Every structure is written in C-alpha cells, then in structure tokens.
mmCIF file of C-alpha atoms in Angstrom:
data_model
loop_
_atom_site.group_PDB
_atom_site.id
_atom_site.type_symbol
_atom_site.label_atom_id
_atom_site.label_comp_id
_atom_site.label_asym_id
_atom_site.label_seq_id
_atom_site.Cartn_x
_atom_site.Cartn_y
_atom_site.Cartn_z
ATOM 1 C CA MET A 1 0.000 0.000 0.000
ATOM 2 C CA ALA A 2 1.400 3.367 -0.946
ATOM 3 C CA ALA A 3 2.165 5.616 1.998
ATOM 4 C CA THR A 4 0.009 8.701 2.178
ATOM 5 C CA GLY A 5 -0.220 11.351 4.879
ATOM 6 C CA THR A 6 0.910 14.735 6.111
ATOM 7 C CA PRO A 7 4.657 15.574 6.117
ATOM 8 C CA PHE A 8 6.214 16.396 9.516
ATOM 9 C CA TRP A 9 9.699 16.959 10.933
ATOM 10 C CA HIS A 10 11.144 14.154 13.071
ATOM 11 C CA PRO A 11 13.976 15.024 15.559
ATOM 12 C CA ARG A 12 15.980 11.900 14.663
ATOM 13 C CA ASN A 13 15.620 12.477 10.958
ATOM 14 C CA PRO A 14 16.041 16.029 9.703
ATOM 15 C CA ASP A 15 14.544 14.974 6.413
ATOM 16 C CA THR A 16 10.843 15.311 5.894
ATOM 17 C CA VAL A 17 9.021 12.042 6.359
ATOM 18 C CA GLU A 18 5.395 11.134 6.071
ATOM 19 C CA LEU A 19 2.937 9.650 8.550
ATOM 20 C CA ASN A 20 1.247 6.565 7.294
ATOM 21 C CA ARG A 21 -2.513 6.582 7.364
ATOM 22 C CA VAL A 22 -3.860 3.201 8.438
ATOM 23 C CA GLU A 23 -6.621 2.136 6.127
ATOM 24 C CA PRO A 24 -9.630 0.272 7.522
ATOM 25 C CA GLY A 25 -8.875 -3.444 7.956
ATOM 26 C CA HIS A 26 -5.122 -2.885 7.940
ATOM 27 C CA ARG A 27 -3.040 -3.973 10.967
ATOM 28 C CA ARG A 28 0.141 -2.020 11.619
ATOM 29 C CA ARG A 29 2.872 -4.520 12.520
ATOM 30 C CA ASN A 30 5.750 -4.080 14.899
ATOM 31 C CA PRO A 31 8.939 -5.665 13.465
ATOM 32 C CA ASP A 32 9.536 -7.418 16.788
ATOM 33 C CA TRP A 33 6.224 -9.188 16.360
ATOM 34 C CA ALA A 34 6.630 -10.060 12.742
ATOM 35 C CA GLY A 35 4.924 -13.318 11.915
ATOM 36 C CA GLN A 36 3.195 -13.552 15.316
ATOM 37 C CA ASP A 37 -0.475 -13.211 16.086
ATOM 38 C CA PRO A 38 -0.760 -10.808 19.068
ATOM 39 C CA LEU A 39 -3.938 -12.583 20.189
ATOM 40 C CA LYS A 40 -2.074 -15.861 20.668
ATOM 41 C CA PRO A 41 0.291 -16.633 23.557
ATOM 42 C CA ALA A 42 4.001 -16.362 22.808
ATOM 43 C CA GLY A 43 6.758 -18.905 23.286
ATOM 44 C CA ASN A 44 5.856 -22.454 24.212
ATOM 45 C CA ALA A 45 2.418 -21.605 25.592
ATOM 46 C CA PRO A 46 -0.539 -23.472 24.115
ATOM 47 C CA SER A 47 -1.524 -22.126 20.744
ATOM 48 C CA SER A 48 -5.260 -22.081 21.452
ATOM 49 C CA PRO A 49 -6.678 -18.524 21.445
ATOM 50 C CA MET A 50 -7.301 -16.894 24.850
ATOM 51 C CA THR A 51 -10.912 -16.357 25.924
ATOM 52 C CA VAL A 52 -12.479 -14.010 28.486
ATOM 53 C CA GLN A 53 -15.303 -15.284 30.649
ATOM 54 C CA ALA A 54 -17.296 -13.644 33.426
ATOM 55 C CA LEU A 55 -17.474 -15.400 36.757
ATOM 56 C CA PRO A 56 -21.003 -16.210 37.903
ATOM 57 C CA SER A 57 -22.291 -13.841 40.590
ATOM 58 C CA ARG A 58 -25.451 -13.098 42.491
ATOM 59 C CA SER A 59 -26.977 -9.957 43.962
ATOM 60 C CA LEU A 60 -26.958 -9.429 47.734
ATOM 61 C CA ALA A 61 -29.548 -7.435 49.598
ATOM 62 C CA ASP A 62 -28.409 -4.209 51.260
ATOM 63 C CA ASP A 63 -28.187 -4.202 55.037
ATOM 64 C CA ASP A 64 -31.355 -2.665 56.465
ATOM 65 C CA PRO A 65 -30.439 0.584 58.302
ATOM 66 C CA ALA A 66 -33.614 0.236 60.351
ATOM 67 C CA ALA A 67 -32.027 -2.769 62.068
ATOM 68 C CA VAL A 68 -29.145 -0.626 63.397
ATOM 69 C CA GLU A 69 -29.235 1.356 66.641
ATOM 70 C CA PRO A 70 -26.408 3.443 68.123
ATOM 71 C CA LYS A 71 -24.861 2.109 71.306
ATOM 72 C CA ILE A 72 -25.228 5.597 72.831
ATOM 73 C CA PRO A 73 -28.537 7.518 72.719
ATOM 74 C CA THR A 74 -27.796 10.046 69.978
ATOM 75 C CA VAL A 75 -29.190 13.423 68.951
ATOM 76 C CA VAL A 76 -28.120 14.789 65.566
ATOM 77 C CA LEU A 77 -28.256 18.467 64.620
ATOM 78 C CA THR A 78 -28.196 18.602 60.860
ATOM 79 C CA ALA A 79 -29.289 20.585 57.821
ATOM 80 C CA TRP A 80 -28.427 20.617 54.152
ATOM 81 C CA LYS A 81 -27.839 24.360 54.283
ATOM 82 C CA GLY A 82 -25.374 26.310 56.376
ATOM 83 C CA GLY A 83 -26.089 29.430 58.415
ATOM 84 C CA VAL A 84 -29.302 28.095 59.963
ATOM 85 C CA TRP A 85 -28.115 28.197 63.630
ATOM 86 C CA LYS A 86 -27.471 24.452 63.683
ATOM 87 C CA THR A 87 -24.239 24.632 65.700
ATOM 88 C CA SER A 88 -25.677 27.221 68.097
ATOM 89 C CA ILE A 89 -28.555 24.892 68.904
ATOM 90 C CA ALA A 90 -26.223 21.887 69.227
ATOM 91 C CA VAL A 91 -24.028 23.681 71.794
ATOM 92 C CA SER A 92 -26.981 25.141 73.707
ATOM 93 C CA LEU A 93 -28.646 21.717 73.822
ATOM 94 C CA ALA A 94 -25.475 19.965 75.019
ATOM 95 C CA GLU A 95 -25.117 22.571 77.779
ATOM 96 C CA ARG A 96 -28.729 22.178 78.878
ATOM 97 C CA LEU A 97 -28.390 18.396 79.102
ATOM 98 C CA ALA A 98 -25.179 18.748 81.105
ATOM 99 C CA PHE A 99 -26.945 21.129 83.489
ATOM 100 C CA ALA A 100 -29.447 18.269 83.963
ATOM 101 C CA GLY A 101 -26.562 16.166 85.339
ATOM 102 C CA LEU A 102 -25.722 14.151 82.207
ATOM 103 C CA ARG A 103 -22.334 13.310 80.759
ATOM 104 C CA VAL A 104 -22.789 14.496 77.173
ATOM 105 C CA GLY A 105 -20.525 13.771 74.227
ATOM 106 C CA LEU A 106 -20.506 16.681 71.776
ATOM 107 C CA LEU A 107 -19.123 15.326 68.505
ATOM 108 C CA ALA A 108 -18.156 18.087 66.072
ATOM 109 C CA THR A 109 -17.951 16.456 62.644
ATOM 110 C CA ASP A 110 -17.461 19.595 60.570
ATOM 111 C CA ALA A 111 -13.963 20.676 59.585
ATOM 112 C CA GLN A 112 -14.134 24.001 61.463
ATOM 113 C CA GLN A 113 -15.175 22.426 64.779
ATOM 114 C CA ASP A 114 -17.047 25.596 65.747
ATOM 115 C CA ALA A 115 -18.931 23.692 68.437
ATOM 116 C CA ARG A 116 -15.779 23.287 70.505
ATOM 117 C CA ALA A 117 -14.865 26.963 70.147
ATOM 118 C CA ARG A 118 -18.329 28.019 71.315
ATOM 119 C CA LEU A 119 -17.745 26.101 74.523
ATOM 120 C CA GLY A 120 -14.555 28.070 75.099
ATOM 121 C CA VAL A 121 -12.142 25.368 73.908
ATOM 122 C CA PRO A 122 -9.217 27.122 72.143
ATOM 123 C CA PRO A 123 -7.691 25.748 68.919
ATOM 124 C CA SER A 124 -4.665 24.655 70.972
ATOM 125 C CA GLY A 125 -6.881 22.891 73.502
ATOM 126 C CA PRO A 126 -6.881 19.129 74.076
ATOM 127 C CA ASP A 127 -8.341 16.866 71.414
ATOM 128 C CA VAL A 128 -10.788 15.591 74.022
ATOM 129 C CA ALA A 129 -11.948 18.600 76.050
ATOM 130 C CA HIS A 130 -14.034 18.338 79.226
ATOM 131 C CA VAL A 131 -16.293 21.329 79.921
ATOM 132 C CA GLU A 132 -18.256 21.333 83.161
ATOM 133 C CA ARG A 133 -21.787 22.686 83.221
ATOM 134 C CA GLY A 134 -23.512 22.414 86.600
ATOM 135 C CA ASP A 135 -23.461 18.822 87.832
ATOM 136 C CA GLY A 136 -22.740 17.455 84.367
ATOM 137 C CA VAL A 137 -19.930 17.576 81.862
ATOM 138 C CA ILE A 138 -19.586 17.959 78.100
ATOM 139 C CA VAL A 139 -16.922 15.872 76.381
ATOM 140 C CA ALA A 140 -16.193 17.930 73.272
ATOM 141 C CA VAL A 141 -14.235 16.259 70.494
ATOM 142 C CA GLY A 142 -13.734 16.831 66.778
ATOM 143 C CA LEU A 143 -14.155 13.731 64.610
ATOM 144 C CA SER A 144 -14.425 12.774 60.969
ATOM 145 C CA GLY A 145 -17.589 11.085 59.756
ATOM 146 C CA PRO A 146 -16.191 7.530 59.926
ATOM 147 C CA GLN A 147 -14.699 8.189 63.374
ATOM 148 C CA ALA A 148 -18.025 9.466 64.699
ATOM 149 C CA ALA A 149 -19.856 6.455 63.272
ATOM 150 C CA ASP A 150 -17.324 4.168 64.963
ATOM 151 C CA VAL A 151 -17.932 5.811 68.353
ATOM 152 C CA LEU A 152 -21.712 5.748 68.034
ATOM 153 C CA TYR A 153 -22.206 2.257 66.627
ATOM 154 C CA ARG A 154 -19.121 0.218 67.533
ATOM 155 C CA SER A 155 -16.855 1.780 70.196
ATOM 156 C CA PRO A 156 -19.050 3.759 72.607
ATOM 157 C CA ALA A 157 -16.504 3.715 75.454
ATOM 158 C CA ARG A 158 -13.762 5.413 73.446
ATOM 159 C CA PHE A 159 -14.159 8.679 75.393
ATOM 160 C CA GLY A 160 -15.387 7.187 78.630
ATOM 161 C CA PRO A 161 -18.983 6.535 79.666
ATOM 162 C CA LEU A 162 -21.509 8.855 77.996
ATOM 163 C CA ASP A 163 -25.193 9.246 78.804
ATOM 164 C CA LEU A 164 -25.959 10.796 75.434
ATOM 165 C CA ALA A 165 -24.200 12.071 72.313
ATOM 166 C CA VAL A 166 -25.002 15.292 70.449
ATOM 167 C CA VAL A 167 -23.630 15.301 66.903
ATOM 168 C CA ASP A 168 -23.066 18.599 65.105
ATOM 169 C CA THR A 169 -22.743 17.876 61.392
ATOM 170 C CA ALA A 170 -21.467 19.858 58.442
ATOM 171 C CA PRO A 171 -24.171 21.030 56.004
ATOM 172 C CA SER A 172 -24.893 17.860 54.035
ATOM 173 C CA ARG A 173 -27.333 14.999 53.606
ATOM 174 C CA ARG A 174 -25.362 12.494 55.628
ATOM 175 C CA GLY A 175 -26.506 13.818 59.001
ATOM 176 C CA MET A 176 -29.974 12.517 58.280
ATOM 177 C CA ARG A 177 -28.667 9.029 57.535
ATOM 178 C CA LEU A 178 -27.623 7.972 61.034
ATOM 179 C CA PRO A 179 -30.114 5.215 61.931
ATOM 180 C CA GLY A 180 -31.831 5.061 65.293
ATOM 181 C CA THR A 181 -31.158 8.697 66.201
ATOM 182 C CA LEU A 182 -33.200 11.732 67.185
ATOM 183 C CA VAL A 183 -32.663 14.066 64.215
ATOM 184 C CA ILE A 184 -33.227 17.801 64.794
ATOM 185 C CA VAL A 185 -33.502 19.783 61.563
ATOM 186 C CA PRO A 186 -33.445 23.620 61.612
ATOM 187 C CA VAL A 187 -35.645 25.186 58.920
ATOM 188 C CA PHE A 188 -34.467 28.715 58.164
ATOM 189 C CA ASP A 189 -36.403 29.659 55.021
ATOM 190 C CA ALA A 190 -38.244 28.179 52.032
ATOM 191 C CA ASP A 191 -34.965 27.268 50.318
ATOM 192 C CA SER A 192 -33.678 25.322 53.329
ATOM 193 C CA ALA A 193 -37.075 23.631 53.665
ATOM 194 C CA ARG A 194 -36.846 22.299 50.096
ATOM 195 C CA ASN A 195 -33.285 21.099 50.609
ATOM 196 C CA ASN A 196 -34.182 19.376 53.863
ATOM 197 C CA VAL A 197 -37.119 17.578 52.250
ATOM 198 C CA ALA A 198 -34.764 16.092 49.652
ATOM 199 C CA ALA A 199 -32.388 14.935 52.388
ATOM 200 C CA LEU A 200 -35.105 13.612 54.726
ATOM 201 C CA LEU A 201 -36.350 11.275 52.016
ATOM 202 C CA ALA A 202 -33.186 9.216 52.611
ATOM 203 C CA ALA A 203 -33.510 9.112 56.419
ATOM 204 C CA PRO A 204 -33.834 5.592 57.886
ATOM 205 C CA VAL A 205 -37.302 4.752 59.104
ATOM 206 C CA ASN A 206 -36.110 4.294 62.701
ATOM 207 C CA CYS A 207 -35.029 7.935 62.965
ATOM 208 C CA ARG A 208 -37.228 10.297 64.935
ATOM 209 C CA ILE A 209 -37.376 13.669 63.183
ATOM 210 C CA VAL A 210 -38.006 17.027 64.861
ATOM 211 C CA LEU A 211 -38.214 20.290 62.912
ATOM 212 C CA VAL A 212 -37.328 23.620 64.482
ATOM 213 C CA LYS A 213 -37.968 27.025 62.910
ATOM 214 C CA THR A 214 -35.050 29.450 62.941
ATOM 215 C CA GLY A 215 -34.604 32.841 61.336
ATOM 216 C CA SER A 216 -37.565 35.162 60.849
ATOM 217 C CA LYS A 217 -40.505 34.679 63.152
ATOM 218 C CA LEU A 218 -43.628 32.940 61.828
ATOM 219 C CA SER A 219 -47.018 32.768 63.446
ATOM 220 C CA ALA A 220 -47.811 29.448 65.091
ATOM 221 C CA ALA A 221 -50.474 28.716 62.448
ATOM 222 C CA VAL A 222 -48.175 29.398 59.482
ATOM 223 C CA TRP A 223 -45.299 27.369 60.918
ATOM 224 C CA SER A 224 -47.653 24.505 61.762
ATOM 225 C CA ALA A 225 -48.919 24.464 58.177
ATOM 226 C CA GLU A 226 -45.350 24.536 56.820
ATOM 227 C CA ALA A 227 -44.322 21.638 59.083
ATOM 228 C CA ASP A 228 -47.361 19.673 57.887
ATOM 229 C CA LEU A 229 -46.313 20.205 54.268
ATOM 230 C CA ILE A 230 -42.811 18.894 54.999
ATOM 231 C CA GLY A 231 -44.302 15.836 56.703
ATOM 232 C CA GLU A 232 -46.549 15.162 53.724
ATOM 233 C CA ALA A 233 -43.621 15.559 51.309
ATOM 234 C CA VAL A 234 -41.488 12.962 53.088
ATOM 235 C CA ASP A 235 -44.505 10.764 53.906
ATOM 236 C CA ARG A 236 -43.568 9.960 57.495
ATOM 237 C CA PRO A 237 -44.410 11.145 61.033
ATOM 238 C CA ILE A 238 -42.595 14.342 61.959
ATOM 239 C CA GLN A 239 -42.657 16.500 65.089
ATOM 240 C CA TYR A 240 -41.879 20.191 65.364
ATOM 241 C CA VAL A 241 -41.204 22.846 67.986
ATOM 242 C CA PRO A 242 -43.998 25.442 67.793
ATOM 243 C CA ARG A 243 -41.794 28.312 68.974
ATOM 244 C CA THR A 244 -39.356 30.012 66.578
ATOM 245 C CA LEU A 245 -35.713 29.958 67.699
ATOM 246 C CA ARG A 246 -34.685 33.405 66.562
ATOM 247 C CA ALA A 247 -31.156 34.644 66.206
ATOM 248 C CA HIS A 248 -30.076 37.349 68.614
ATOM 249 C CA PRO A 249 -26.753 39.211 68.907
ATOM 250 C CA SER A 250 -26.354 38.363 72.604
ATOM 251 C CA ILE A 251 -26.517 34.621 71.827
ATOM 252 C CA ALA A 252 -23.886 34.934 69.113
ATOM 253 C CA GLU A 253 -21.713 37.069 71.413
ATOM 254 C CA ALA A 254 -21.934 34.561 74.257
ATOM 255 C CA HIS A 255 -20.875 31.731 71.943
ATOM 256 C CA ALA A 256 -18.056 33.830 70.479
ATOM 257 C CA GLN A 257 -16.678 34.307 74.004
ATOM 258 C CA GLY A 258 -17.157 30.657 74.977
ATOM 259 C CA GLN A 259 -19.831 31.517 77.556
ATOM 260 C CA SER A 260 -23.018 29.630 78.298
ATOM 261 C CA VAL A 261 -26.206 31.070 76.832
ATOM 262 C CA TRP A 262 -28.039 29.769 79.891
ATOM 263 C CA GLY A 263 -26.538 32.616 81.907
ATOM 264 C CA LEU A 264 -28.036 35.319 79.666
ATOM 265 C CA PRO A 265 -30.942 37.497 80.849
ATOM 266 C CA ARG A 266 -34.103 35.720 79.722
ATOM 267 C CA ARG A 267 -36.118 38.269 77.833
ATOM 268 C CA GLY A 268 -37.378 38.857 74.329
ATOM 269 C CA ALA A 269 -35.774 36.761 71.620
ATOM 270 C CA VAL A 270 -33.270 35.213 74.061
ATOM 271 C CA ARG A 271 -36.086 33.863 76.198
ATOM 272 C CA SER A 272 -37.877 32.546 73.111
ATOM 273 C CA TYR A 273 -34.681 30.852 71.917
ATOM 274 C CA LEU A 274 -34.016 29.191 75.282
ATOM 275 C CA GLU A 275 -37.617 28.013 75.566
ATOM 276 C CA GLY A 276 -37.257 26.353 72.152
ATOM 277 C CA VAL A 277 -34.006 24.656 73.223
ATOM 278 C CA GLU A 278 -35.744 23.583 76.442
ATOM 279 C CA ALA A 279 -38.366 21.742 74.353
ATOM 280 C CA LEU A 280 -35.589 19.999 72.418
ATOM 281 C CA ALA A 281 -33.798 19.124 75.669
ATOM 282 C CA GLU A 282 -36.966 17.509 77.000
ATOM 283 C CA ALA A 283 -37.196 15.384 73.824
ATOM 284 C CA ALA A 284 -33.496 14.431 74.099
ATOM 285 C CA TRP A 285 -33.927 13.592 77.782
ATOM 286 C CA ARG A 286 -36.713 11.164 76.935
ATOM 287 C CA HIS A 287 -34.703 9.758 74.013
ATOM 288 C CA ALA A 288 -31.900 8.975 76.470
ATOM 289 C CA GLY A 289 -34.313 7.114 78.753
ATOM 290 C CA GLY A 290 -34.701 9.863 81.342
ATOM 291 C CA GLU A 291 -37.498 9.259 83.824
ATOM 292 C CA GLY A 292 -39.901 12.051 84.623
ATOM 293 C CA PRO A 293 -39.402 15.624 83.410
ATOM 294 C CA ILE A 294 -35.927 16.946 82.793
ATOM 295 C CA PRO A 295 -34.502 18.760 85.866
ATOM 296 C CA ASP A 296 -35.045 22.503 85.878
ATOM 297 C CA PRO A 297 -32.525 24.676 84.023
ATOM 298 C CA PRO A 298 -30.122 26.875 85.957
ATOM 299 C CA GLY A 299 -31.202 30.387 86.832
ATOM 300 C CA SER A 300 -29.860 33.208 84.682
ATOM 301 C CA GLY A 301 -28.604 35.107 87.730
ATOM 302 C CA SER A 302 -29.753 38.341 86.111
ATOM 303 C CA ALA A 303 -30.985 41.062 88.468
ATOM 304 C CA GLU A 304 -31.516 43.598 85.692
ATOM 305 C CA ALA A 305 -34.926 45.183 85.336
ATOM 306 C CA PHE A 306 -36.754 44.255 82.124
ATOM 307 C CA ILE A 307 -39.473 46.499 80.685
ATOM 308 C CA PRO A 308 -41.737 44.550 78.274
ATOM 309 C CA GLY A 309 -42.564 46.396 75.088
ATOM 310 C CA TRP A 310 -39.460 48.570 75.412
ATOM 311 C CA ASP A 311 -36.431 46.369 76.036
ATOM 312 C CA ASP A 312 -37.741 43.853 73.503
ATOM 313 C CA ALA A 313 -38.946 46.367 70.915
ATOM 314 C CA ASP A 314 -36.300 45.192 68.413
ATOM 315 C CA ASP A 315 -37.659 41.637 68.694
ATOM 316 C CA GLU A 316 -41.136 42.466 67.379
#
C-alpha cells in the first residue's frame, strides 16, 4: 500500500518524512512481532486462542439501616444548608443536658469544629476537652464522619462513659442518615425547607425527626402548616417545635466568648430561643431514657430590670 499522509519533521531524521494513514482493515505490525499473532500466547504456551469469561455472581440485599441502633442515645443536629443556627442549637442543647446532670458527648464532625470553640475550647486545647456545666460535663471532640460512626455504633466507650451524644454535622445529607437517632432539623427559610425535604427522604425509618424554625418569626399557624407540608412531602411522622428559635446578637456574642447562653438574661428573643431549646432538651432527655421531666434549668442570675414592650422592641 502506498504511503500517504501529512509531512512532519522528526527530531531523529532532519529529512521530511510522512505519517502513514492506516486504512480500515489494515493492521500495523511491529517488526519485533513479525509473523506472530498478538492474540495468541508467545513462546511455548498453548496455541489455542485466549478467551475471556465472566465469573457467575449473584446480587446481595443491602443491610437494612432500620435494624441498626447506636450504642449511645444520639441526637443529631443537621441541615443541608449552612447558616441556619445548627451549631448554636447543638451547643446550647449539650449545655442544657449537662446542666441536667448528664455526661454528654458533643461530637463536632465539621472541619471548622465551631462547636468546641463556642464552649470556650481554644484551637490549641486538648483533642478531648471536658467542659463542666452544673453537675454534668460535656466531652467535646472533633471527629471525621467515619470516626463518629465508629464511636456511636461500635466503640461507645472510646471517650469514657456517655449518657448521650449530640452530633453537630457539616451542612450535608449524611446527618440525616444515622439510623436510630433523634434528628433535629433547623428550617431557616423556604430554600432550606426544600433542601431538607430532599435529604429527609433518605432518612432511615427508625429515625425520629423534629423540625425547628429558625430565622424570621412565623405565626404558630403558618409554621404549623409549613411543618405539615414537609411531613406530607417525606410521607412519614414528623414533630416540630412550635416556637421560633430566633437569632439574637447576645446569643452569638456569648458563643463567640465561649460563655453559656443559659446565663443570659431571659427576655425577648433570648427567652424565646431558650424556651425552644428547652423543648428539644426535653425530647433528648426522653430519648436517652430519662425518667420524669428533665430537671429545671439553671437560673440566669440576672438582676436587671426588664421592661416589656421597650427592652424587647427590636424583637417584634
């Protein structure tokens, strides 16, 4: 076959040469393989052509997540959207449960580990930090997802005995996929509600789901209707906290300084926020097997006068 192609310059041959175009059905041969069929074994191997066969296999059923329970009663704070006060609620809840006399594991599974900082643990602090709150203690530790799963489902004594674990997740779907847990989902706005619906569809059936409204205040009737719509969308029983947990600068400031929000003056939006966390703490207390009502929260210790309608005017 006559060589045809486009001339090019080759570094080992300053003369112009041509690239051969391989016509259909033509096999380019390597001189080292001259006279050999590349599909046949070389040397003294049998001359029969090689064949490729698939090994027989069968499908296996997935493990049922509903059959799995954590070895520690577990509360998960999760959302598919950031900036919804998820970590604030996780820290406030862990503190409230510690004030009730429990030994609470606070597992920060996001890369920033903001939960530890909001308890006053510095970046140079111990990997496993113990923060006392009243008669209880919070064991605050930063873990990756697989490490947290190992503690919850396989190695519960890794950080000593725990009465309950509170898991603060990064914004993602995976927080709603921990079977056998109490899952608390902040709903900030319509966009976060849609995202959470998509994530909740993958939640194991043995999860108990509680919605909490954060952000702008909604009337009880409107929030109730919105919670009903989310329940219908995911087609499963869902509970919700009627009161809106609203952001307030004093809560953010307390967390920034590593102080407990339970020592803040209880008025306006702060009081509303703490009452919402109190409802979540009662649910977590029952989830952990607590008998009777959860012990009363600590007093704020505030002796400041509060004038309704004036001091809380910015909360209306």
